[in-house]
């Protein structure tokens, strides 16, 4: 079947295109515009779909940004860091030396909770875990795919503060993600890291954000800490 | 042309992604079905000593000299060492003992048992080795910190606690003669 001027014909009849004068045109000529519009529309719709897909990939639904996770014990950074003023390293003790920040064992909780809130129902899993030497299974909030390499210690020693990546944890009753952890997020800093450098002694301060300082100060600190821009694929994919 | 097989192949390829995201290796703190306790982080096997971790030096590792709490430090104490001690004290001790050592830290104000003031006579007279021992093995209702504070840092904290104690009982005679002038100047 072929289409000639919008009229269905068979190949035999193509040999001599003789149309009966009386045959009415099926499609009005104005539909040419409509069909052009539809072709344009298809491009537009594909574009919109691509945009929609991209937005979806960056939306909290996929990246989990700002979505608080339920935990087996409702541990609150807001209470312990914001309220009590605890230093991150009391619990995440290896963040300065190793790639992983380190998670507190329940013994760490018990240094206080053997003496305070020590009969609270909420903390029963902590006491059981300590007594029976079983781990509490926290729900992970941040987890890079295994093909990406990340190391806390270098970021800390170069002066990238916890808040640059994890946000104000002292305001989080339950932990959530502040950043998408997608590759373009890493690169947005790695292309121009000088902007994000703060003084080393404020790296752990949950109230500090590098943007509190003016640009020259940050660049001077970056110079002092010899901060480089690392964007080679092999830095993170090794 | 029938595109169905192509679409199927693309869908299957998309599904492969997860293998690379979650590889067969175990990351720190991941759970594992391989070990009975479900932990990827392995404890040291009981009764073994890891290479380079034979701790024979009683002075450095146990704070003992001739079986008694050490009076000297097993390393030189300088300004950088004290500053290290100060930062570690503020991370691990100040939350209960407070920044000055009187024992009114934030956790105490919210209900944790109040610790002994570090400025009582008995503790001022205790030698450094005693403080090293309290950090390493705990004392009464205070838990030990040996799992998170490395040996050198425990000595640094000890030196800083000793400095804190001195700061509450120092006289002008403790200041080197050469520095007295500037001290008197700044107090004026």
Coordinates of C-alpha atoms in Angstrom, one line a residue:
Chain A
X1 CA 0.0 0.0 0.0
X2 CA 1.2 3.4 -0.8
X3 CA -0.1 6.8 0.0
X4 CA -0.5 9.3 -2.7
X5 CA -1.9 12.7 -1.8
X6 CA -3.5 11.1 1.2
X7 CA -5.5 8.6 -1.0
X8 CA -4.9 5.0 -0.5
X9 CA -4.1 3.2 -3.7
X10 CA -2.7 -0.1 -4.8
X11 CA 0.4 -0.5 -6.9
X12 CA -1.6 -1.5 -9.9
X13 CA -3.5 1.7 -9.9
X14 CA -0.2 3.7 -9.5
X15 CA 0.7 3.0 -13.2
X16 CA -1.9 5.4 -14.3
X17 CA -2.9 7.8 -11.7
X18 CA -6.3 8.6 -12.9
X19 CA -8.4 10.1 -10.3
X20 CA -12.1 10.5 -10.8
X21 CA -12.7 14.2 -10.8
X22 CA -15.6 13.7 -8.5
X23 CA -13.5 12.1 -5.7
X24 CA -13.4 14.4 -2.8
X25 CA -10.1 15.1 -1.1
X26 CA -10.2 13.2 2.2
X27 CA -7.8 15.6 4.1
X28 CA -8.2 19.3 3.9
X29 CA -5.0 21.1 2.8
X30 CA -4.9 23.0 6.2
X31 CA -3.9 19.7 7.7
X32 CA -0.5 20.0 6.1
X33 CA 0.2 22.6 8.8
X34 CA -1.2 20.4 11.4
X35 CA 1.1 17.5 10.3
X36 CA 4.1 19.8 10.3
X37 CA 3.1 20.9 13.8
X38 CA 2.9 17.3 14.8
X39 CA 6.4 16.6 13.6
X40 CA 7.7 19.6 15.5
X41 CA 5.5 18.5 18.4
X42 CA 7.2 15.1 18.4
X43 CA 10.6 16.7 18.7
X44 CA 9.3 18.9 21.5
X45 CA 7.6 16.0 23.3
X46 CA 10.8 13.9 23.1
X47 CA 12.8 16.9 24.4
X48 CA 10.3 17.4 27.2
X49 CA 10.5 13.7 28.0
X50 CA 14.3 13.8 28.2
X51 CA 14.0 16.9 30.4
X52 CA 11.5 15.1 32.6
X53 CA 13.7 12.0 32.9
X54 CA 16.7 14.2 33.8
X55 CA 14.6 16.0 36.4
X56 CA 13.4 12.7 37.8
X57 CA 17.0 11.5 38.1
X58 CA 17.8 14.6 40.1
X59 CA 14.6 14.7 42.1
X60 CA 14.5 13.7 45.8
X61 CA 12.6 10.6 44.7
X62 CA 15.7 9.2 43.1
X63 CA 18.5 11.0 44.9
X64 CA 16.9 10.8 48.4
X65 CA 18.0 14.4 49.1
X66 CA 16.1 15.7 52.2
X67 CA 14.4 12.4 52.8
X68 CA 14.8 11.4 56.5
X69 CA 15.4 7.7 57.1
X70 CA 13.8 5.7 59.8
X71 CA 16.4 4.1 62.1
X72 CA 16.1 1.2 64.6
X73 CA 16.9 3.7 67.3
X74 CA 15.6 7.3 66.7
X75 CA 19.1 8.7 67.2
X76 CA 19.0 12.5 66.9
X77 CA 22.0 14.6 65.7
X78 CA 19.9 17.6 66.6
X79 CA 20.0 16.5 70.3
X80 CA 23.5 15.2 70.6
X81 CA 25.3 17.7 68.3
X82 CA 23.1 20.7 68.4
X83 CA 21.9 20.3 72.0
X84 CA 24.8 18.8 73.8
X85 CA 27.5 20.2 71.5
X86 CA 29.2 16.9 70.9
X87 CA 32.1 16.7 68.5
X88 CA 31.6 14.4 65.4
X89 CA 34.8 12.6 66.4
X90 CA 33.4 11.3 69.7
X91 CA 31.4 8.9 67.5
X92 CA 32.8 9.1 64.0
X93 CA 36.3 8.7 65.4
X94 CA 38.3 7.7 62.3
X95 CA 37.1 10.4 59.9
X96 CA 40.5 12.1 60.1
X97 CA 42.6 9.1 59.2
X98 CA 40.6 6.8 57.0
X99 CA 38.4 6.6 54.0
X100 CA 35.3 5.6 56.1
X101 CA 34.2 8.0 58.8
X102 CA 33.5 5.2 61.1
X103 CA 30.3 4.4 62.9
X104 CA 30.0 4.3 66.7
X105 CA 29.8 1.0 68.4
X106 CA 27.0 0.7 71.0
X107 CA 29.7 0.9 73.7
X108 CA 30.1 4.6 72.6
X109 CA 26.4 5.2 73.3
X110 CA 26.7 3.4 76.6
X111 CA 29.4 5.7 77.9
X112 CA 26.5 8.1 78.6
X113 CA 23.4 5.9 78.3
X114 CA 24.5 3.6 81.1
X115 CA 24.0 6.7 83.3
X116 CA 21.3 8.7 81.5
X117 CA 18.0 7.6 80.0
X118 CA 19.2 4.1 81.1
X119 CA 15.7 2.6 81.4
X120 CA 14.2 4.3 78.4
X121 CA 12.3 1.9 76.1
X122 CA 13.7 3.8 73.1
X123 CA 17.2 2.8 74.0
X124 CA 16.4 -0.9 74.6
X125 CA 18.0 -2.0 71.3
X126 CA 21.2 -0.2 72.4
X127 CA 21.4 -1.9 75.7
X128 CA 20.6 -5.3 74.2
X129 CA 23.2 -4.8 71.5
X130 CA 25.9 -4.0 74.1
X131 CA 24.9 -6.9 76.4
X132 CA 24.8 -9.5 73.6
X133 CA 27.6 -8.1 71.4
X134 CA 25.3 -7.8 68.4
X135 CA 25.4 -4.9 66.0
X136 CA 22.6 -2.4 65.5
X137 CA 21.7 -2.3 61.9
X138 CA 21.5 1.4 61.0
X139 CA 19.8 2.2 57.7
X140 CA 22.4 3.7 55.4
X141 CA 21.8 7.3 54.3
X142 CA 24.8 7.8 52.1
X143 CA 26.0 5.0 49.9
X144 CA 28.1 5.5 46.8
X145 CA 28.0 2.7 44.2
X146 CA 31.0 0.3 44.7
X147 CA 32.7 1.5 41.4
X148 CA 33.2 4.9 42.9
X149 CA 36.1 5.6 45.3
X150 CA 35.7 8.1 48.1
X151 CA 38.0 9.0 51.0
X152 CA 37.1 11.2 53.9
X153 CA 40.6 11.8 55.2
X154 CA 41.9 13.9 52.3
X155 CA 38.8 16.1 52.3
X156 CA 39.2 16.8 56.0
X157 CA 42.9 17.5 55.9
X158 CA 42.5 19.9 53.0
X159 CA 39.8 21.8 54.9
X160 CA 36.5 20.7 53.3
X161 CA 34.0 21.0 56.2
X162 CA 31.5 18.3 57.0
X163 CA 28.7 20.8 56.4
X164 CA 29.8 21.3 52.7
X165 CA 28.7 17.7 52.0
X166 CA 26.4 16.7 54.8
X167 CA 24.7 20.0 55.6
X168 CA 23.7 21.2 59.1
X169 CA 23.5 17.9 60.9
X170 CA 22.9 19.7 64.2
X171 CA 19.4 20.5 62.8
X172 CA 18.5 16.9 61.8
X173 CA 16.3 14.9 64.2
X174 CA 16.8 12.0 61.9
X175 CA 19.6 11.9 59.3
X176 CA 19.0 12.8 55.7
X177 CA 21.0 13.5 52.6
X178 CA 21.9 17.0 51.9
X179 CA 23.5 16.3 48.5
X180 CA 22.7 14.0 45.7
X181 CA 26.1 12.3 45.7
X182 CA 25.8 12.1 41.9
X183 CA 29.0 12.5 39.8
X184 CA 28.1 16.0 38.7
X185 CA 27.9 17.0 42.3
X186 CA 31.4 15.7 43.1
X187 CA 32.7 17.4 39.9
X188 CA 31.0 20.7 40.7
X189 CA 33.4 21.0 43.6
X190 CA 36.4 19.2 42.1
X191 CA 36.5 21.5 39.1
X192 CA 37.0 24.5 41.4
X193 CA 37.6 23.3 44.9
X194 CA 39.2 26.5 46.1
X195 CA 35.8 28.0 46.7
X196 CA 34.9 25.4 49.3
X197 CA 38.0 25.5 51.5
X198 CA 37.7 26.6 55.2
X199 CA 40.1 26.7 58.1
X200 CA 41.1 23.3 59.3
X201 CA 40.0 23.9 62.9
X202 CA 36.4 24.6 61.8
X203 CA 36.0 21.5 59.7
X204 CA 33.9 19.8 62.4
X205 CA 31.9 22.8 63.5
X206 CA 28.3 22.2 62.5
X207 CA 27.6 25.9 62.4
X208 CA 30.3 26.7 60.0
X209 CA 29.9 26.9 56.2
X210 CA 32.8 28.0 53.9
X211 CA 30.5 30.5 52.3
X212 CA 30.5 32.4 55.6
X213 CA 34.0 33.6 54.6
X214 CA 34.7 35.9 51.7
X215 CA 36.2 34.4 48.6
X216 CA 39.8 35.8 49.0
X217 CA 40.1 34.2 52.5
X218 CA 39.0 30.8 51.1
X219 CA 41.4 31.1 48.2
X220 CA 44.2 32.0 50.5
X221 CA 43.5 28.9 52.7
X222 CA 43.3 26.8 49.6
X223 CA 46.8 28.0 48.6
X224 CA 48.1 27.3 52.0
X225 CA 46.7 23.7 52.0
X226 CA 47.9 23.3 48.4
X227 CA 44.5 22.3 47.1
X228 CA 44.4 21.0 43.5
X229 CA 41.6 20.4 41.1
X230 CA 41.3 16.6 40.6
X231 CA 39.0 15.7 37.7
X232 CA 40.8 12.8 36.1
X233 CA 38.4 9.8 35.8
X234 CA 40.9 7.6 37.6
X235 CA 40.7 9.7 40.8
X236 CA 37.3 8.3 41.6
X237 CA 37.1 5.3 39.3
X238 CA 40.2 3.1 40.1
Chain B
X1 CA 10.8 -4.3 11.3
X2 CA 10.0 -5.7 14.7
X3 CA 11.9 -3.8 17.4
X4 CA 10.8 -5.9 20.3
X5 CA 14.1 -7.9 20.6
X6 CA 16.1 -4.7 20.6
X7 CA 14.0 -3.1 23.3
X8 CA 14.3 -6.3 25.3
X9 CA 18.1 -6.3 25.0
X10 CA 18.2 -2.6 26.1
X11 CA 16.0 -3.4 29.1
X12 CA 18.1 -6.3 30.1
X13 CA 21.3 -4.2 29.9
X14 CA 19.7 -1.5 32.0
X15 CA 19.0 -4.2 34.6
X16 CA 22.7 -5.2 34.7
X17 CA 23.6 -2.0 36.4
X18 CA 23.1 -3.2 39.9
X19 CA 25.9 -5.7 39.8
X20 CA 28.5 -2.9 39.4
X21 CA 26.7 -0.8 42.1
X22 CA 26.8 -3.5 44.6
X23 CA 29.9 -5.7 43.9
X24 CA 30.9 -8.9 45.6
X25 CA 33.4 -7.1 47.8
X26 CA 32.5 -6.0 51.4
X27 CA 32.9 -2.3 52.4
X28 CA 33.6 -1.2 55.9
X29 CA 30.5 -1.6 58.2
X30 CA 28.6 -3.4 55.5
X31 CA 26.6 -6.5 56.7
X32 CA 27.7 -9.9 55.5
X33 CA 26.0 -13.2 55.4
X34 CA 29.3 -15.0 55.3
X35 CA 30.2 -14.4 58.9
X36 CA 28.1 -15.7 61.8
X37 CA 27.9 -12.4 63.5
X38 CA 26.9 -10.7 60.3
X39 CA 29.7 -8.1 60.4
X40 CA 32.1 -7.3 57.5
X41 CA 34.4 -5.6 60.0
X42 CA 36.3 -8.4 61.6
X43 CA 37.5 -8.4 65.2
X44 CA 41.0 -9.6 65.9
X45 CA 41.1 -13.3 66.6
X46 CA 41.5 -13.9 70.3
X47 CA 44.9 -14.9 71.5
X48 CA 46.7 -13.5 68.5
X49 CA 49.0 -10.5 68.0
X50 CA 48.9 -8.5 64.8
X51 CA 52.2 -7.8 63.1
X52 CA 53.7 -4.6 64.6
X53 CA 51.4 -4.6 67.5
X54 CA 53.4 -6.5 70.1
X55 CA 53.0 -4.3 73.1
X56 CA 55.9 -5.1 75.4
X57 CA 56.7 -1.6 76.5
X58 CA 55.0 -1.3 79.9
X59 CA 55.7 2.4 80.2
X60 CA 54.2 3.3 76.8
X61 CA 51.3 0.9 76.7
X62 CA 50.3 0.4 80.3
X63 CA 51.5 3.6 82.0
X64 CA 53.7 1.7 84.4
X65 CA 57.3 2.2 85.5
X66 CA 58.6 -0.6 87.7
X67 CA 55.1 -1.8 88.3
X68 CA 53.9 1.6 89.6
X69 CA 52.0 4.4 87.8
X70 CA 54.5 6.2 85.7
X71 CA 55.9 9.5 86.8
X72 CA 57.5 10.4 83.5
X73 CA 56.2 10.6 79.9
X74 CA 57.4 8.0 77.4
X75 CA 57.9 10.8 74.9
X76 CA 58.9 14.5 74.9
X77 CA 56.3 16.9 75.9
X78 CA 56.3 20.1 73.8
X79 CA 53.8 22.7 72.7
X80 CA 52.5 20.7 69.7
X81 CA 52.0 17.7 72.0
X82 CA 50.0 19.7 74.5
X83 CA 47.9 21.2 71.7
X84 CA 47.1 17.7 70.4
X85 CA 46.1 16.8 74.0
X86 CA 43.9 19.9 74.2
X87 CA 42.0 19.0 71.0
X88 CA 41.6 15.4 72.1
X89 CA 40.4 16.4 75.6
X90 CA 37.8 18.7 74.0
X91 CA 36.5 15.9 71.8
X92 CA 36.4 13.0 74.3
X93 CA 36.4 14.4 77.8
X94 CA 34.9 17.9 77.9
X95 CA 31.4 16.7 77.2
X96 CA 31.4 15.4 80.8
X97 CA 34.4 16.9 82.6
X98 CA 33.8 20.3 80.9
X99 CA 36.6 22.4 79.3
X100 CA 38.0 23.5 82.7
X101 CA 37.9 20.0 84.4
X102 CA 35.5 20.8 87.2
X103 CA 33.0 18.2 85.9
X104 CA 30.0 20.3 84.8
X105 CA 30.0 19.3 81.1
X106 CA 26.9 19.6 78.9
X107 CA 26.1 15.9 79.3
X108 CA 26.2 16.3 83.1
X109 CA 23.8 19.2 82.9
X110 CA 21.4 16.9 81.0
X111 CA 21.6 14.0 83.5
X112 CA 24.8 12.1 83.2
X113 CA 26.5 11.4 86.6
X114 CA 28.8 14.2 87.6
X115 CA 32.4 13.2 87.4
X116 CA 35.0 13.9 90.1
X117 CA 36.6 17.4 89.7
X118 CA 40.1 17.0 88.2
X119 CA 41.3 19.7 90.6
X120 CA 40.9 17.8 93.9
X121 CA 44.1 17.2 95.8
X122 CA 44.2 13.5 95.3
X123 CA 44.1 13.8 91.6
X124 CA 46.6 16.7 91.5
X125 CA 49.0 14.5 93.3
X126 CA 48.4 11.5 91.1
X127 CA 51.2 10.8 88.6
X128 CA 50.6 10.9 84.8
X129 CA 50.6 7.1 84.6
X130 CA 47.4 7.1 86.7
X131 CA 45.5 9.2 84.2
X132 CA 46.7 7.1 81.4
X133 CA 45.3 4.1 83.2
X134 CA 41.9 5.8 83.8
X135 CA 41.6 6.5 80.0
X136 CA 42.8 3.0 79.1
X137 CA 40.7 1.0 81.6
X138 CA 38.0 3.3 82.8
X139 CA 37.2 4.1 86.4
X140 CA 34.0 3.3 88.3
X141 CA 31.1 4.3 86.2
X142 CA 33.3 6.0 83.6
X143 CA 33.9 3.7 80.6
X144 CA 37.3 3.2 79.0
X145 CA 38.3 5.0 75.8
X146 CA 41.0 2.6 74.6
X147 CA 39.0 1.6 71.5
X148 CA 38.9 5.1 70.1
X149 CA 41.9 7.0 71.5
X150 CA 45.3 5.7 70.3
X151 CA 48.1 5.3 72.9
X152 CA 50.0 8.5 72.0
X153 CA 46.9 10.6 72.2
X154 CA 46.1 9.2 75.7
X155 CA 49.5 10.5 76.9
X156 CA 48.8 13.8 75.2
X157 CA 45.5 14.1 77.0
X158 CA 47.2 13.2 80.3
X159 CA 49.8 16.0 79.7
X160 CA 47.0 18.4 79.0
X161 CA 45.0 17.4 82.1
X162 CA 48.2 18.0 84.1
X163 CA 48.5 21.4 82.6
X164 CA 44.9 22.1 83.4
X165 CA 45.5 21.2 87.0
X166 CA 48.6 23.4 87.1
X167 CA 46.6 26.3 85.6
X168 CA 44.4 26.4 88.7
X169 CA 47.2 26.3 91.2
X170 CA 50.0 28.2 89.5
X171 CA 51.9 31.0 91.1
X172 CA 54.1 33.6 89.4
X173 CA 57.1 31.5 90.5
X174 CA 56.1 28.8 88.0
X175 CA 56.6 31.3 85.1
X176 CA 60.2 31.4 83.7
X177 CA 61.8 34.6 84.8
X178 CA 62.3 35.7 81.2
X179 CA 58.5 35.6 80.6
X180 CA 57.3 37.2 83.8
X181 CA 57.6 40.7 82.4
X182 CA 55.2 40.1 79.6
X183 CA 52.8 38.3 81.8
X184 CA 52.6 41.1 84.3
X185 CA 52.2 43.5 81.4
X186 CA 49.2 41.6 80.1
X187 CA 47.5 41.4 83.5
X188 CA 47.8 45.1 83.9

